[in-house]
C-alpha positions as a LaTeX table, in Angstrom:
\begin{tabular}{lrrr}
\hline
Residue & $x$ (\AA) & $y$ (\AA) & $z$ (\AA) \\
\hline
Met1 & 46.17 & 143.05 & 44.55 \\
Ala2 & 45.70 & 140.40 & 42.72 \\
Asn3 & 48.43 & 138.62 & 45.02 \\
Arg4 & 46.47 & 139.71 & 47.84 \\
Phe5 & 43.42 & 138.38 & 47.00 \\
Met6 & 45.01 & 135.51 & 46.02 \\
Gln7 & 46.48 & 134.82 & 49.04 \\
Val8 & 43.04 & 134.19 & 50.44 \\
Ala9 & 42.42 & 131.46 & 48.34 \\
Ile10 & 46.21 & 129.70 & 49.35 \\
Asp11 & 45.15 & 130.04 & 53.33 \\
Gln12 & 41.92 & 127.76 & 52.30 \\
Ala13 & 44.25 & 125.75 & 50.11 \\
Lys14 & 46.28 & 125.06 & 53.08 \\
Ile15 & 43.33 & 123.97 & 55.29 \\
Ala16 & 42.10 & 121.65 & 52.79 \\
Ala17 & 45.78 & 120.33 & 52.78 \\
Glu18 & 45.48 & 119.89 & 56.59 \\
Lys19 & 42.47 & 118.42 & 56.46 \\
Gly20 & 43.85 & 115.26 & 53.78 \\
Glu21 & 41.75 & 117.11 & 50.95 \\
Val22 & 43.42 & 118.02 & 47.57 \\
Pro23 & 44.76 & 121.70 & 48.59 \\
Val24 & 42.93 & 123.96 & 46.00 \\
Gly25 & 41.21 & 126.92 & 47.17 \\
Ala26 & 38.90 & 129.79 & 46.25 \\
Ala27 & 37.54 & 132.86 & 47.05 \\
Ile28 & 35.34 & 134.99 & 45.51 \\
Phe29 & 35.55 & 139.20 & 45.74 \\
Lys30 & 32.54 & 141.68 & 44.91 \\
Asn31 & 33.67 & 145.06 & 44.52 \\
Gly32 & 36.94 & 144.32 & 46.17 \\
Ile33 & 34.93 & 143.20 & 49.65 \\
Leu34 & 35.56 & 139.61 & 50.09 \\
Ile35 & 31.57 & 137.56 & 50.04 \\
Ala36 & 32.54 & 133.48 & 49.90 \\
Glu37 & 35.67 & 131.52 & 50.23 \\
Ser38 & 36.17 & 127.57 & 50.50 \\
His39 & 38.65 & 124.52 & 49.88 \\
Asn40 & 38.02 & 121.35 & 48.32 \\
Glu41 & 35.83 & 119.09 & 50.55 \\
Met42 & 35.25 & 116.04 & 48.53 \\
Ile43 & 36.82 & 113.54 & 51.16 \\
Glu44 & 34.75 & 115.44 & 54.19 \\
Arg45 & 31.54 & 115.62 & 52.07 \\
Lys46 & 31.89 & 112.17 & 50.57 \\
Asn47 & 31.04 & 113.98 & 47.39 \\
Pro48 & 33.54 & 114.31 & 44.49 \\
Cys49 & 31.47 & 117.47 & 43.26 \\
Ala50 & 32.32 & 119.16 & 46.28 \\
His51 & 35.29 & 121.61 & 44.83 \\
Ala52 & 36.66 & 124.68 & 46.22 \\
Glu53 & 35.13 & 126.70 & 43.15 \\
Leu54 & 31.94 & 125.32 & 43.48 \\
Leu55 & 31.41 & 125.86 & 47.06 \\
Ala56 & 32.58 & 128.93 & 46.86 \\
Ile57 & 29.93 & 129.92 & 44.16 \\
Glu58 & 27.21 & 128.65 & 46.80 \\
Arg59 & 28.34 & 130.24 & 49.54 \\
Ala60 & 28.45 & 133.76 & 47.11 \\
Phe61 & 24.91 & 132.61 & 46.27 \\
Glu62 & 23.67 & 132.69 & 49.98 \\
Lys63 & 25.65 & 135.76 & 50.87 \\
Thr64 & 23.74 & 138.08 & 47.91 \\
Gly65 & 20.77 & 136.39 & 47.38 \\
Asp66 & 21.48 & 136.01 & 43.75 \\
Tyr67 & 22.20 & 133.27 & 41.37 \\
Arg68 & 23.93 & 135.64 & 39.11 \\
Leu69 & 27.78 & 136.99 & 40.35 \\
Thr70 & 28.46 & 139.41 & 37.49 \\
Asp71 & 30.35 & 141.84 & 39.65 \\
Cys72 & 32.09 & 139.02 & 41.35 \\
Asp73 & 35.96 & 138.03 & 40.52 \\
Met74 & 37.42 & 134.48 & 41.65 \\
Tyr75 & 40.62 & 133.67 & 42.68 \\
Val76 & 41.39 & 129.68 & 42.69 \\
Thr77 & 45.05 & 128.45 & 43.40 \\
Leu78 & 44.41 & 125.81 & 40.72 \\
Glu79 & 43.17 & 126.37 & 37.32 \\
Pro80 & 39.79 & 124.68 & 37.32 \\
Cys81 & 38.34 & 122.17 & 35.82 \\
Ser82 & 35.45 & 121.68 & 33.18 \\
Met83 & 32.70 & 121.05 & 35.51 \\
Cys84 & 33.80 & 124.59 & 38.09 \\
Ala85 & 34.44 & 126.25 & 34.36 \\
Gly86 & 30.76 & 125.62 & 33.59 \\
Ala87 & 29.76 & 126.48 & 37.06 \\
Ile88 & 31.54 & 129.84 & 36.68 \\
Asp89 & 30.16 & 130.26 & 33.19 \\
Leu90 & 26.29 & 129.84 & 34.52 \\
Ala91 & 27.29 & 131.98 & 37.84 \\
Arg92 & 28.38 & 134.56 & 35.55 \\
Ile93 & 31.73 & 135.68 & 37.56 \\
Lys94 & 33.19 & 138.39 & 35.43 \\
Arg95 & 37.30 & 137.74 & 36.17 \\
Val96 & 38.94 & 134.51 & 37.42 \\
Tyr97 & 42.77 & 134.43 & 38.44 \\
Phe98 & 43.98 & 130.97 & 38.82 \\
Gly99 & 47.53 & 129.98 & 40.45 \\
Ala100 & 48.58 & 126.89 & 38.98 \\
Tyr101 & 47.94 & 125.66 & 35.67 \\
Asp102 & 46.69 & 122.05 & 35.41 \\
Ala103 & 47.95 & 119.65 & 32.58 \\
Gln104 & 45.73 & 117.26 & 33.61 \\
Lys105 & 42.24 & 118.76 & 34.33 \\
Gly106 & 42.25 & 122.38 & 33.73 \\
Val107 & 40.13 & 123.76 & 30.36 \\
Leu108 & 40.76 & 127.31 & 30.98 \\
Gly109 & 43.96 & 128.24 & 29.71 \\
Gly110 & 46.80 & 125.58 & 30.29 \\
Lys111 & 46.87 & 122.39 & 28.09 \\
Ile112 & 43.12 & 122.75 & 27.11 \\
Asp113 & 41.38 & 126.39 & 26.87 \\
Ile114 & 37.31 & 126.18 & 26.46 \\
Ser115 & 36.94 & 129.62 & 27.28 \\
Lys116 & 36.86 & 130.78 & 23.48 \\
Glu117 & 35.18 & 127.91 & 21.42 \\
Leu118 & 32.16 & 128.41 & 24.29 \\
Asn119 & 32.19 & 131.64 & 24.30 \\
Phe120 & 32.93 & 131.54 & 28.22 \\
Lys121 & 32.16 & 135.11 & 29.61 \\
Ala122 & 34.57 & 135.53 & 32.29 \\
Glu123 & 38.08 & 137.59 & 31.55 \\
Ile124 & 40.75 & 134.53 & 32.30 \\
Tyr125 & 44.33 & 135.37 & 34.09 \\
Gly126 & 46.31 & 132.59 & 35.04 \\
Gly127 & 49.84 & 132.03 & 36.45 \\
Ile128 & 48.91 & 134.67 & 40.06 \\
Ser129 & 51.28 & 133.14 & 42.30 \\
Glu130 & 51.89 & 130.55 & 40.35 \\
Lys131 & 54.90 & 129.14 & 42.30 \\
Glu132 & 53.40 & 129.14 & 45.83 \\
Cys133 & 50.10 & 127.22 & 44.61 \\
Ser134 & 52.33 & 125.19 & 42.50 \\
Glu135 & 54.08 & 124.10 & 45.60 \\
Ile136 & 51.39 & 123.43 & 48.01 \\
Ile137 & 49.81 & 121.03 & 45.14 \\
Lys138 & 53.31 & 119.28 & 44.87 \\
Asn139 & 53.98 & 118.88 & 48.23 \\
Phe140 & 50.36 & 117.62 & 49.32 \\
Phe141 & 51.34 & 114.64 & 46.75 \\
Glu142 & 54.83 & 113.99 & 47.54 \\
Lys143 & 53.71 & 113.14 & 50.98 \\
Ile144 & 51.20 & 110.95 & 49.95 \\
Val145 & 53.71 & 108.94 & 47.67 \\
Asp146 & 56.31 & 108.98 & 50.35 \\
Lys147 & 53.40 & 107.13 & 53.10 \\
\hline
\end{tabular}
């Protein structure tokens, strides 16, 4: 089931890549039902904070009418950065499933894991569909280097 839910985030990452955005996608499910999905829109919005996770959280708030997402799971193609991890914690998301580990900016289980030291509430599961998620990122940056 996790891979099926991750596929929604992967599809969002592919949309981001087509737009020239760093290909990260996120999806939020409440009791197994999709309530929000998004991808990076930093270039489109001219906003460095327009990460897939933050946009998905905002859409989930709009959908549920609540600022707490306690019964929700997030699927994201790349390990969240510190900004997104903070928002995930404040939103009280129950579980986070991420695909590729991010050795540079990820903070939820890869090189750095702030979840244990900050009393992070969400359960964290990394490496879901890791190969496919990593390939999307790798292919995107290879195309940029080749230009």
